[in-house]
Coordinates of C-alpha atoms in Angstrom, one line a residue:
Chain A
M11 CA 146.2 -244.3 43.2
F12 CA 148.3 -247.4 43.5
G13 CA 149.0 -248.1 39.8
N14 CA 147.6 -251.1 37.9
K15 CA 148.8 -254.0 40.3
L16 CA 149.2 -254.2 44.1
E17 CA 152.0 -256.5 45.2
V18 CA 151.3 -258.2 48.4
S19 CA 154.1 -260.3 50.0
M20 CA 152.6 -262.7 52.7
Y21 CA 154.3 -265.0 55.2
R22 CA 153.1 -268.5 54.5
Y23 CA 153.6 -271.4 56.7
N24 CA 151.7 -274.8 56.9
P25 CA 153.4 -277.2 59.3
E26 CA 151.7 -280.1 57.6
Q27 CA 153.3 -279.3 54.1
D28 CA 156.1 -276.9 54.7
E29 CA 159.4 -277.5 56.5
F30 CA 160.1 -273.7 56.9
P31 CA 158.1 -270.6 56.5
Y32 CA 158.4 -268.5 53.2
M33 CA 157.3 -265.2 51.7
K34 CA 154.8 -265.7 48.9
K35 CA 154.0 -262.8 46.6
Y36 CA 150.6 -262.1 45.2
K37 CA 149.6 -259.5 42.5
I38 CA 146.0 -258.4 42.5
E39 CA 144.2 -255.7 40.7
K40 CA 144.3 -252.3 42.5
P41 CA 141.3 -251.7 44.3
S42 CA 138.9 -249.1 43.1
K43 CA 138.7 -247.4 46.4
D44 CA 140.7 -247.2 49.6
I45 CA 139.8 -250.6 51.4
M46 CA 141.1 -252.2 54.7
V47 CA 144.0 -254.5 54.9
L48 CA 141.4 -257.1 56.1
D49 CA 139.3 -256.6 52.8
L50 CA 142.4 -257.1 50.9
L51 CA 143.0 -260.4 52.8
H52 CA 139.4 -261.4 51.7
L53 CA 140.3 -260.5 48.1
L54 CA 143.5 -262.6 48.2
K55 CA 141.5 -265.6 49.9
E56 CA 139.2 -265.7 46.8
E57 CA 142.3 -266.3 44.9
D58 CA 144.1 -268.7 47.1
E59 CA 141.8 -270.5 49.7
S60 CA 144.6 -272.0 51.6
I61 CA 145.4 -268.6 53.2
S62 CA 144.8 -268.6 56.9
Y63 CA 144.1 -265.5 59.2
R64 CA 141.8 -264.7 62.2
R65 CA 139.1 -262.2 61.9
S66 CA 135.8 -261.6 63.5
C67 CA 134.1 -258.3 64.0
R68 CA 135.9 -256.5 61.3
E69 CA 135.4 -253.2 63.1
G70 CA 138.4 -253.0 65.6
V71 CA 136.6 -254.4 68.6
C72 CA 137.3 -258.1 68.9
G73 CA 141.1 -257.8 68.4
S74 CA 141.1 -261.1 66.2
D75 CA 143.1 -259.8 63.3
G76 CA 146.2 -258.3 64.8
M77 CA 149.2 -258.9 62.5
N78 CA 152.4 -257.3 61.3
I79 CA 151.7 -254.8 58.4
N80 CA 154.7 -253.5 56.7
G81 CA 156.7 -254.1 59.9
K82 CA 154.3 -252.5 62.3
N83 CA 151.8 -254.4 64.3
G84 CA 148.2 -253.4 63.9
L85 CA 144.6 -254.5 63.3
A86 CA 144.0 -255.4 59.7
C87 CA 140.3 -254.5 59.8
I88 CA 140.9 -250.8 60.8
T89 CA 144.2 -250.1 58.8
P90 CA 143.5 -248.6 55.4
I91 CA 145.9 -249.9 52.7
S92 CA 146.5 -246.2 51.7
S93 CA 148.3 -245.7 55.0
V94 CA 150.7 -248.8 54.7
V95 CA 151.2 -249.3 51.0
K96 CA 154.6 -248.3 49.8
K97 CA 155.5 -248.3 46.1
N98 CA 152.4 -250.5 45.4
K99 CA 153.9 -253.0 47.9
I100 CA 152.6 -254.4 51.2
E101 CA 154.1 -257.1 53.5
L102 CA 152.0 -259.1 55.8
R103 CA 153.5 -261.3 58.5
P104 CA 152.1 -262.9 61.7
L105 CA 152.5 -261.0 65.2
P106 CA 156.2 -261.4 65.9
G107 CA 157.4 -263.5 68.9
L108 CA 154.7 -265.9 69.2
P109 CA 154.8 -269.4 67.7
V110 CA 153.1 -269.5 64.3
I111 CA 150.1 -272.2 63.9
R112 CA 149.6 -271.5 60.3
D113 CA 150.2 -268.3 58.0
L114 CA 149.1 -265.3 59.9
V115 CA 147.7 -267.3 62.8
V116 CA 149.8 -267.3 65.9
D117 CA 149.6 -269.4 69.2
M118 CA 148.4 -267.0 71.9
T119 CA 148.9 -269.4 74.8
E120 CA 151.9 -267.5 76.3
F121 CA 150.0 -264.1 75.9
Y122 CA 146.9 -265.4 77.7
A123 CA 148.9 -267.1 80.3
Q124 CA 150.4 -263.7 81.3
Y125 CA 146.8 -262.3 81.2
E126 CA 145.7 -265.0 83.5
K127 CA 148.5 -264.3 85.8
I128 CA 147.5 -260.8 86.8
K129 CA 144.0 -262.1 87.9
P130 CA 142.0 -259.8 85.6
F131 CA 138.8 -259.6 87.6
L132 CA 137.5 -257.5 90.6
Q133 CA 138.5 -258.9 93.9
N134 CA 136.4 -257.7 97.0
D135 CA 135.3 -260.0 99.7
T136 CA 133.2 -257.5 101.4
T137 CA 129.3 -258.3 101.4
A138 CA 128.2 -257.3 97.9
P139 CA 125.6 -254.6 97.9
E140 CA 122.1 -255.2 96.7
Q141 CA 122.5 -253.7 93.3
E142 CA 126.3 -252.8 92.5
R143 CA 129.5 -251.4 94.0
L144 CA 129.4 -247.8 93.5
Q145 CA 132.4 -245.6 92.9
S146 CA 132.7 -241.8 92.6
P147 CA 132.9 -240.1 89.2
E148 CA 136.7 -239.4 90.1
D149 CA 137.4 -242.9 90.8
R150 CA 135.7 -244.0 87.6
D151 CA 137.7 -241.5 85.7
K152 CA 141.0 -243.4 86.7
L153 CA 139.9 -246.4 84.6
D154 CA 139.8 -244.4 81.4
G155 CA 142.6 -245.3 79.0
L156 CA 142.8 -248.9 80.7
Y157 CA 139.5 -250.6 80.3
E158 CA 139.5 -250.0 76.5
C159 CA 142.1 -252.7 75.8
I160 CA 140.7 -255.4 73.5
L161 CA 143.7 -257.8 74.1
C162 CA 144.6 -257.9 70.2
A163 CA 148.4 -258.6 71.5
C164 CA 149.7 -255.9 69.1
C165 CA 151.6 -254.3 72.0
S166 CA 153.0 -257.3 73.7
T167 CA 154.2 -258.8 70.5
S168 CA 155.9 -255.6 69.5
C169 CA 157.9 -255.6 72.8
P170 CA 161.5 -257.0 72.7
S171 CA 161.3 -257.7 76.5
F172 CA 158.2 -260.0 75.8
W173 CA 159.9 -261.5 72.9
W174 CA 163.0 -262.5 75.0
N175 CA 161.0 -263.5 78.3
P176 CA 157.3 -264.4 77.4
D177 CA 157.2 -266.7 80.3
K178 CA 158.5 -264.1 82.7
F179 CA 157.7 -260.5 81.7
V180 CA 153.9 -260.0 81.9
G181 CA 154.0 -257.8 78.9
P182 CA 152.4 -254.4 78.1
A183 CA 148.7 -255.7 77.5
A184 CA 148.5 -257.7 80.7
L185 CA 150.2 -255.0 82.8
L186 CA 147.8 -252.4 81.3
Q187 CA 145.0 -254.6 82.8
A188 CA 146.9 -255.2 85.9
Y189 CA 146.8 -251.4 86.5
R190 CA 143.2 -251.4 85.6
F191 CA 142.6 -253.3 88.7
L192 CA 145.2 -251.6 90.8
A193 CA 143.5 -248.4 90.0
D194 CA 140.0 -249.6 90.6
S195 CA 138.7 -248.1 93.9
R196 CA 136.4 -251.2 94.3
D197 CA 139.3 -253.7 94.2
L198 CA 140.6 -254.6 97.6
E199 CA 143.6 -256.9 96.7
T200 CA 146.0 -254.2 95.9
V201 CA 148.8 -255.3 98.2
E202 CA 148.5 -258.9 96.9
R203 CA 148.5 -257.8 93.2
L204 CA 151.6 -255.7 93.6
E205 CA 153.3 -258.5 95.6
A206 CA 152.8 -260.8 92.6
L207 CA 154.3 -258.3 90.4
S208 CA 157.3 -257.4 92.7
D209 CA 160.0 -259.9 91.1
P210 CA 162.7 -258.5 88.7
F211 CA 161.0 -259.9 85.6
S212 CA 157.1 -259.3 85.8
V213 CA 157.1 -255.5 85.6
Y214 CA 160.7 -254.2 85.9
R215 CA 161.8 -255.8 82.5
C216 CA 159.9 -253.2 80.8
H217 CA 162.8 -250.7 79.7
G218 CA 160.4 -248.0 78.3
I219 CA 161.1 -249.0 74.7
M220 CA 157.6 -247.6 73.8
N221 CA 156.8 -249.9 70.9
C222 CA 153.6 -250.7 72.7
V223 CA 152.5 -247.1 72.7
S224 CA 153.3 -246.7 69.0
V225 CA 151.4 -249.7 67.8
C226 CA 148.4 -249.8 70.0
P227 CA 145.4 -249.6 67.6
K228 CA 143.0 -248.2 70.4
G229 CA 145.6 -245.3 71.2
L230 CA 146.1 -246.5 74.7
N231 CA 149.3 -246.0 76.7
P232 CA 150.6 -249.2 78.5
N233 CA 154.0 -247.7 79.1
K234 CA 152.3 -245.0 81.5
A235 CA 150.3 -247.8 83.3
I236 CA 153.6 -249.7 83.7
G237 CA 155.1 -246.5 85.2
E238 CA 152.4 -246.1 87.5
I239 CA 152.6 -249.7 88.8
K240 CA 156.5 -249.2 89.3
S241 CA 155.6 -246.2 91.3
M242 CA 153.2 -248.3 93.5
L243 CA 155.7 -251.0 93.8
L244 CA 158.3 -248.5 95.0
K245 CA 156.1 -246.9 97.6
N246 CA 155.6 -248.6 100.9
K247 CA 152.9 -251.1 100.1
K248 CA 151.3 -250.8 103.6
N249 CA 150.5 -247.2 102.8
I250 CA 148.8 -247.8 99.4
I251 CA 145.4 -248.8 100.9
T252 CA 143.9 -247.6 104.1
S253 CA 142.0 -249.8 106.6
D254 CA 138.7 -249.1 104.9
G255 CA 140.1 -250.2 101.5
A256 CA 140.2 -246.7 100.1
H257 CA 143.2 -246.1 97.8
Q258 CA 145.6 -243.2 98.7
Chain B
M349 CA 165.0 -260.9 95.1
K350 CA 162.6 -257.9 94.7
G351 CA 162.8 -256.0 91.4
S352 CA 162.5 -252.8 93.4
L353 CA 165.8 -253.4 95.1
I354 CA 167.6 -253.8 91.9
W355 CA 165.7 -250.8 90.5
Y356 CA 167.0 -248.6 93.4
A357 CA 170.4 -250.0 93.3
Q358 CA 170.9 -249.1 89.5
R359 CA 169.4 -245.5 89.8
Y360 CA 171.3 -244.7 93.0
S361 CA 174.5 -246.0 92.0
S362 CA 174.3 -244.2 88.6
I363 CA 173.4 -240.9 90.6
L364 CA 176.4 -241.3 92.9
I365 CA 178.8 -242.1 90.0
F366 CA 177.6 -238.9 88.2
I367 CA 178.2 -236.9 91.5
Y368 CA 181.8 -238.3 91.7
V369 CA 182.4 -237.4 88.1
A370 CA 180.9 -234.0 88.5
Y371 CA 182.9 -233.3 91.6
I372 CA 186.2 -234.1 89.9
F373 CA 185.4 -232.0 86.9
Y374 CA 184.4 -229.2 89.2
F375 CA 187.8 -229.5 91.0
L376 CA 189.7 -229.5 87.7
F377 CA 187.8 -226.4 86.4
S378 CA 188.0 -224.5 89.5
F379 CA 191.9 -223.9 89.0
N380 CA 191.1 -222.2 85.6
G381 CA 193.7 -224.4 83.8
Q382 CA 196.5 -223.4 86.3
I383 CA 196.3 -226.8 88.1
S384 CA 199.6 -228.4 89.0
Y385 CA 200.5 -232.1 89.5
F386 CA 201.0 -231.4 93.1
D387 CA 197.4 -229.9 93.5
W388 CA 195.9 -233.0 91.6
T389 CA 197.9 -235.4 93.7
M390 CA 196.9 -233.9 97.1
F391 CA 193.4 -233.9 96.0
I392 CA 193.1 -237.3 94.6
L393 CA 195.3 -239.0 97.3
S394 CA 193.4 -237.4 100.4
F395 CA 191.8 -239.9 102.6
E396 CA 188.3 -238.7 101.8
M397 CA 188.8 -239.0 98.0
K398 CA 190.4 -242.4 98.3
A399 CA 187.5 -243.5 100.3
F400 CA 185.0 -242.0 97.7
T401 CA 186.9 -243.6 94.8
S402 CA 186.9 -247.0 96.5
L403 CA 183.1 -246.6 97.1
I404 CA 182.5 -245.4 93.4
S405 CA 184.6 -248.3 92.1
L406 CA 182.3 -250.7 94.0
L407 CA 179.3 -248.9 92.6
I408 CA 180.6 -249.2 89.1
I409 CA 180.9 -252.9 89.5
L410 CA 177.4 -253.3 91.0
H411 CA 175.8 -251.1 88.2
S412 CA 177.6 -253.1 85.6
F413 CA 176.6 -256.4 87.2
I414 CA 172.9 -255.4 86.9
G415 CA 173.2 -254.2 83.3
L416 CA 175.1 -257.2 82.1
W417 CA 172.8 -259.6 84.1
T418 CA 169.9 -258.0 82.2
V419 CA 171.6 -258.6 78.9
G420 CA 172.3 -262.2 79.9
T421 CA 168.9 -262.9 80.8
D422 CA 167.5 -261.3 77.8
Y423 CA 169.9 -262.6 75.1
L424 CA 171.6 -265.7 76.4
T425 CA 168.4 -267.8 76.9
K426 CA 167.2 -271.1 75.2
R427 CA 164.7 -269.1 73.3
T428 CA 166.8 -266.3 72.1
L429 CA 169.8 -268.4 71.2
G430 CA 167.4 -270.7 69.5
F431 CA 167.1 -268.1 66.9
L432 CA 170.7 -268.6 65.9
N433 CA 171.2 -272.3 66.3
K434 CA 169.3 -275.3 68.1
S435 CA 172.3 -277.0 69.4
V436 CA 173.6 -273.6 70.7
A437 CA 170.1 -273.1 72.5
T438 CA 170.3 -276.4 74.3
N439 CA 173.5 -275.2 75.9
A440 CA 172.0 -271.8 76.8
N441 CA 172.3 -272.2 80.7
I442 CA 175.9 -273.2 80.5
I443 CA 176.8 -270.3 78.2
R444 CA 174.8 -267.8 80.4
N445 CA 176.5 -269.1 83.6
A446 CA 180.0 -268.9 81.9
Y447 CA 179.1 -265.4 80.9
Y448 CA 178.3 -264.6 84.5
F449 CA 181.2 -266.2 85.8
L450 CA 183.4 -264.1 83.4
F451 CA 182.1 -260.8 84.3
V452 CA 182.0 -261.6 88.1
V453 CA 185.6 -262.6 87.9
M454 CA 186.6 -259.6 85.9
G455 CA 184.7 -257.5 88.4
I456 CA 186.6 -258.9 91.2
L457 CA 189.8 -258.4 89.6
Y458 CA 189.1 -254.9 88.7
L459 CA 188.1 -254.1 92.2
I460 CA 191.4 -255.7 93.7
A461 CA 193.4 -253.7 91.1
I462 CA 191.7 -250.4 91.9
L463 CA 191.9 -250.8 95.7
Y464 CA 195.6 -251.9 95.5
I465 CA 196.3 -248.7 93.3
I466 CA 194.4 -246.5 95.7
W467 CA 195.5 -247.9 99.1
L468 CA 198.9 -249.4 98.7

């Protein structure tokens, strides 16, 4: 299927040893069956123990192993090599735009700082009911396509606007989560959340490039969520929630 | 400044610029190729068209300013220039402010020139 040998070109950088990062080529025997990129990394690590990468659940749930595979961000654990190998070659790089700690491991501080900024938790200061805050099936449906995000950072690190302004532009992943709480009928801080996003950078720096939609391993659409936030910002904020807290 | 204000300014200015261009083309094509220099002069030098052209010139500058400001805040930052050269990156703020100064001056000169041609 892939010839005799598979050539893997991998980004290598150990700040304790290397002055600059470099690409290292590995040649390994072709796998007898179609395996995931993460499995390929395990095979390489058996050959070279110095290779560093993050992984945890190995089934596309934890979001640890986001990386740039042949130029496109994705999760190594759910990306079959048959879908990315071209001419028996595969190139692995860390997620773009974030500082590299070592090899394929990036520093996610800027990414999480933006996530923290949108206050990713339910805000409702009314008296809590005995069991749980209920919502109608219709209101619950509004959260579909939003809550499934695993924060792998594939979308934000494929976004040029996030590359250039990671300290100011919230980025597609965090904006998807921002809308997840804006759309939640139980959250009552809609006006304050919108106020926090109303500057020229936080949301409006999104130019609809759509890389986020193209790479999301969960098939989500951050660009649509950003569009919804822009629509909410452009409306009169006072009309967004009524006095009883219900969203219009 | 609110991001929505900039968003509206960019969209509405582009709509008005489009209407201006469409209106001129409508005028030109309404003559079926038989337009004379006199017809054109009477049209473009009418008070309404002078005012409309002046407004559109201002909107073109506003629209350009927003676009160029976006480019400057994307590509002329310490981070982005750092990809090219570290010493260039340390002067990113100076470079960006010089860039802003340049296109503000160009915008003002353009507006003065246009208003001079139209009204004097």
